[in-house]
Short mmCIF file of C-alpha atoms in Angstrom, two decimals:
data_model
loop_
_atom_site.label_atom_id
_atom_site.label_comp_id
_atom_site.label_asym_id
_atom_site.label_seq_id
_atom_site.Cartn_x
_atom_site.Cartn_y
_atom_site.Cartn_z
CA MET F 1 0.19 -0.17 -0.06
CA LEU F 2 1.34 3.45 -0.99
CA PHE F 3 0.84 6.21 1.01
CA ASP F 4 2.39 9.68 -0.69
CA PHE F 5 3.60 11.69 1.86
CA GLU F 6 3.18 14.89 -0.49
CA THR F 7 -0.55 14.78 -1.01
CA LEU F 8 -1.43 13.80 2.52
CA PRO F 9 -2.75 15.71 5.33
CA THR F 10 -0.24 16.61 8.22
CA ALA F 11 -2.60 14.53 10.38
CA ASP F 12 -2.42 11.33 8.13
CA ARG F 13 1.37 11.89 8.36
CA TYR F 14 1.74 11.86 11.73
CA LYS F 15 -0.91 8.83 12.16
CA LEU F 16 1.13 6.56 9.68
CA ILE F 17 4.95 7.29 11.27
CA VAL F 18 3.84 7.32 14.94
CA SER F 19 2.26 3.43 14.11
CA THR F 20 5.42 2.40 12.16
CA VAL F 21 8.38 4.21 13.88
CA VAL F 22 8.12 1.86 16.71
CA PRO F 23 9.35 1.46 19.71
CA ARG F 24 10.64 5.16 20.13
CA PRO F 25 13.03 5.92 23.67
CA ILE F 26 10.92 8.81 25.43
CA ALA F 27 12.71 11.74 26.38
CA TRP F 28 11.20 12.88 29.58
CA VAL F 29 12.34 16.58 29.39
CA VAL F 30 12.57 18.72 32.48
CA SER F 31 13.04 22.41 31.78
CA GLN F 32 12.77 25.34 34.00
CA ASP F 33 11.85 29.54 32.78
CA GLU F 34 13.47 32.47 34.10
CA ALA F 35 11.67 32.69 37.19
CA GLY F 36 12.85 28.97 38.04
CA VAL F 37 9.55 27.57 37.49
CA VAL F 38 10.18 23.72 36.26
CA ASN F 39 8.07 21.96 33.60
CA ALA F 40 8.36 18.09 32.82
CA ALA F 41 6.88 16.47 29.73
CA PRO F 42 7.40 13.52 27.73
CA TYR F 43 8.58 13.62 24.23
CA SER F 44 8.53 10.28 22.10
CA PHE F 45 10.26 12.08 18.97
CA PHE F 46 13.41 11.46 20.39
CA ASN F 47 16.89 9.72 19.82
CA ALA F 48 20.46 9.92 20.13
CA PHE F 49 22.71 11.30 17.14
CA SER F 50 25.91 12.02 17.78
CA ASP F 51 28.81 10.91 20.33
CA ASP F 52 31.72 13.23 19.63
CA PRO F 53 30.06 15.75 21.23
CA VAL F 54 27.36 13.48 22.48
CA VAL F 55 24.13 15.27 20.87
CA ILE F 56 20.73 13.94 21.44
CA GLY F 57 17.42 15.12 19.66
CA ILE F 58 13.92 15.91 20.45
CA GLY F 59 11.34 16.85 18.28
CA CYS F 60 9.11 19.54 19.93
CA GLY F 61 5.93 20.35 18.09
CA PRO F 62 3.21 23.06 18.96
CA LYS F 63 0.27 22.44 21.76
CA PRO F 64 -3.04 22.14 19.73
CA SER F 65 -3.98 25.63 19.92
CA GLY F 66 -0.64 26.00 17.92
CA ALA F 67 1.20 28.10 20.60
CA THR F 68 4.56 26.82 21.80
CA LYS F 69 4.75 24.40 24.51
CA ASP F 70 6.09 25.38 27.72
CA THR F 71 9.63 22.74 26.99
CA LEU F 72 10.71 24.93 24.08
CA ALA F 73 9.95 28.16 25.39
CA ASN F 74 11.94 27.60 28.55
CA ILE F 75 14.98 25.88 26.56
CA LYS F 76 14.81 28.85 24.18
CA ALA F 77 14.93 31.42 27.31
CA VAL F 78 17.10 29.03 29.38
CA GLY F 79 19.28 27.39 27.44
CA GLU F 80 19.55 24.23 29.10
CA PHE F 81 17.25 21.11 29.88
CA VAL F 82 17.61 17.37 31.30
CA VAL F 83 16.48 14.30 29.47
CA CYS F 84 15.41 11.83 31.85
CA LEU F 85 14.56 8.11 30.32
CA VAL F 86 11.35 6.64 32.04
CA PRO F 87 11.12 3.05 33.84
CA GLN F 88 8.15 0.73 33.64
CA SER F 89 7.52 1.59 37.70
CA HIS F 90 7.17 5.68 36.89
CA LEU F 91 5.17 5.26 33.71
CA PRO F 92 2.36 6.53 35.49
CA GLN F 93 3.73 9.38 37.05
CA MET F 94 4.91 10.21 32.87
CA ASN F 95 1.39 10.03 32.48
CA ILE F 96 0.67 12.63 34.69
CA THR F 97 3.36 14.83 33.27
CA ALA F 98 1.84 14.60 29.61
CA THR F 99 -0.99 16.76 31.00
CA ASP F 100 -1.82 19.94 29.29
CA PHE F 101 -1.17 22.11 32.31
CA GLY F 102 -0.52 25.73 32.48
CA PRO F 103 3.11 27.26 32.29
CA GLU F 104 2.65 28.16 35.61
CA VAL F 105 2.18 24.62 37.06
CA ASP F 106 5.13 22.13 38.23
CA GLU F 107 4.25 19.16 36.54
CA LEU F 108 6.87 17.11 38.87
CA GLU F 109 5.04 18.35 41.87
CA GLU F 110 1.69 17.34 40.60
CA ALA F 111 3.23 13.70 39.92
CA LYS F 112 5.02 13.80 43.64
CA LEU F 113 8.45 13.23 41.83
CA THR F 114 11.54 13.93 43.03
CA LYS F 115 13.49 17.28 42.29
CA ILE F 116 17.50 16.50 42.48
CA PRO F 117 20.21 18.96 41.83
CA SER F 118 21.83 18.60 38.62
CA SER F 119 26.00 18.47 38.69
CA LYS F 120 26.36 21.44 35.53
CA ILE F 121 23.25 22.87 34.79
CA ARG F 122 20.70 24.63 36.92
CA VAL F 123 17.71 22.90 35.76
CA PRO F 124 16.91 19.65 38.05
CA ARG F 125 16.48 16.22 37.18
CA ILE F 126 13.87 13.50 38.45
CA GLY F 127 15.58 11.51 41.30
CA GLU F 128 13.02 8.50 40.12
CA SER F 129 14.59 7.89 36.60
CA PRO F 130 17.33 5.43 36.30
CA VAL F 131 19.55 7.38 33.46
CA ALA F 132 19.04 11.48 33.53
CA LEU F 133 21.55 13.69 30.83
CA GLU F 134 21.78 17.34 31.53
CA CYS F 135 22.26 18.96 28.12
CA LYS F 136 23.07 22.28 27.03
CA THR F 137 21.14 23.68 23.89
CA PHE F 138 23.54 22.82 20.71
CA GLN F 139 21.39 24.05 18.07
CA LEU F 140 17.54 24.86 17.19
CA VAL F 141 16.50 23.47 13.87
CA PRO F 142 12.95 24.71 12.73
CA VAL F 143 11.05 21.81 10.80
CA GLY F 144 7.92 23.25 9.72
CA HIS F 145 5.69 23.66 12.65
CA HIS F 146 8.13 21.35 14.57
CA THR F 147 11.49 22.63 16.19
CA ILE F 148 13.98 19.78 16.46
CA VAL F 149 16.27 20.88 19.56
CA LEU F 150 19.91 19.39 19.48
CA GLY F 151 21.13 19.29 23.16
CA ARG F 152 24.58 18.43 23.86
CA VAL F 153 25.09 16.00 26.60
CA VAL F 154 27.36 17.50 29.36
CA ALA F 155 26.93 14.94 32.30
CA MET F 156 25.14 11.64 32.72
CA HIS F 157 23.48 10.43 36.02
CA VAL F 158 22.61 6.32 35.93
CA ARG F 159 21.17 4.59 39.30
CA ASP F 160 23.92 3.12 41.03
CA ASP F 161 22.61 -0.18 40.63
CA ALA F 162 22.39 -0.36 37.32
CA VAL F 163 26.30 0.49 36.81
CA MET F 164 28.02 -2.99 36.45
CA ASP F 165 31.84 -1.57 36.49
CA GLU F 166 32.18 2.11 36.75
CA ALA F 167 36.00 2.40 35.56
CA LYS F 168 34.72 0.29 32.09
CA ARG F 169 31.55 1.92 31.79
CA TYR F 170 29.50 -0.76 31.73
CA ILE F 171 25.76 -0.36 32.18
CA ASP F 172 23.29 -3.12 33.20
CA THR F 173 20.82 -1.84 30.29
CA PRO F 174 18.52 -4.63 31.39
CA LYS F 175 18.32 -3.17 35.02
CA LEU F 176 17.05 0.16 34.11
CA ASP F 177 13.98 -1.60 33.05
CA LEU F 178 12.86 1.16 30.38
CA VAL F 179 9.65 1.52 28.33
CA GLY F 180 9.35 3.14 24.76
CA ARG F 181 6.69 4.58 23.15
CA MET F 182 4.47 2.40 20.60
CA HIS F 183 1.48 3.25 18.48
CA GLY F 184 -1.86 5.50 18.80
CA ARG F 185 -2.24 7.56 22.01
CA GLY F 186 -1.71 5.45 25.07
CA TRP F 187 0.51 2.51 23.64
CA TYR F 188 4.06 1.54 24.97
CA THR F 189 6.17 -1.37 25.23
CA ARG F 190 8.08 -3.05 28.16
CA THR F 191 12.18 -3.65 26.86
CA THR F 192 12.15 -6.78 29.22
CA ASP F 193 11.65 -8.99 25.93
CA ARG F 194 15.13 -9.23 24.06
CA VAL F 195 16.61 -11.11 21.59
CA GLU F 196 20.59 -11.26 20.66
CA VAL F 197 21.79 -11.11 17.21
CA PRO F 198 25.85 -11.31 17.05
CA ARG F 199 27.13 -9.01 14.75
CA ILE F 200 29.01 -10.71 11.61
CA SER F 201 32.27 -9.91 10.61
CA LEU F 202 33.17 -9.72 7.24
CA ALA F 203 35.64 -12.33 7.75
CA GLU F 204 32.99 -14.58 8.95
CA TRP F 205 30.81 -13.74 6.34
CA GLU F 206 33.15 -14.41 3.66
CA ALA F 207 34.15 -17.83 5.45
CA ALA F 208 30.57 -18.74 5.44
CA LYS F 209 30.18 -18.23 1.59
CA LYS F 210 33.25 -20.36 0.99
CA GLY F 211 32.20 -23.34 3.05
#
């Protein structure tokens, strides 16, 4: 079935892309305005794009009214934010922070989540999150009615019991128990069903063909 994105309405393109590009990691973004009011909201248009420097990207769309979302307004004003990853244990709290509260409301207080000071930026992180990435704005890229926020990661926090070897930087990823975004308005997925597929070297591939 062909879907011609050059002729489809925006809503239809959105529906198709979020139903097929799955699962998507979730950026639980903490930001704050110039007065210090904290905001938290989840974004699933998110991933990591570079390792030197480490740059992550978040696609921030507008509110249904067309107004700028608080996250983007805060990032434009302050230039700092924290991306926290979402554990299955706190999926309900993440869902609370997705509520369309006004800019004066602190979503972390509404969801009864713990604020912990960051190490290198002013914006706090979420204590219940097993991974937090402290970010400074690297670039803002306007794309249609979205803005792609590129953030340079300046520090990372990982929950102690998920660090297998601090010196070697080995992380027990399954212990993080993260969730991902799926299709529709309310579907998510656990990361507990995994399959290991070792990468094939060129030498192994050529040997297999000869055999």
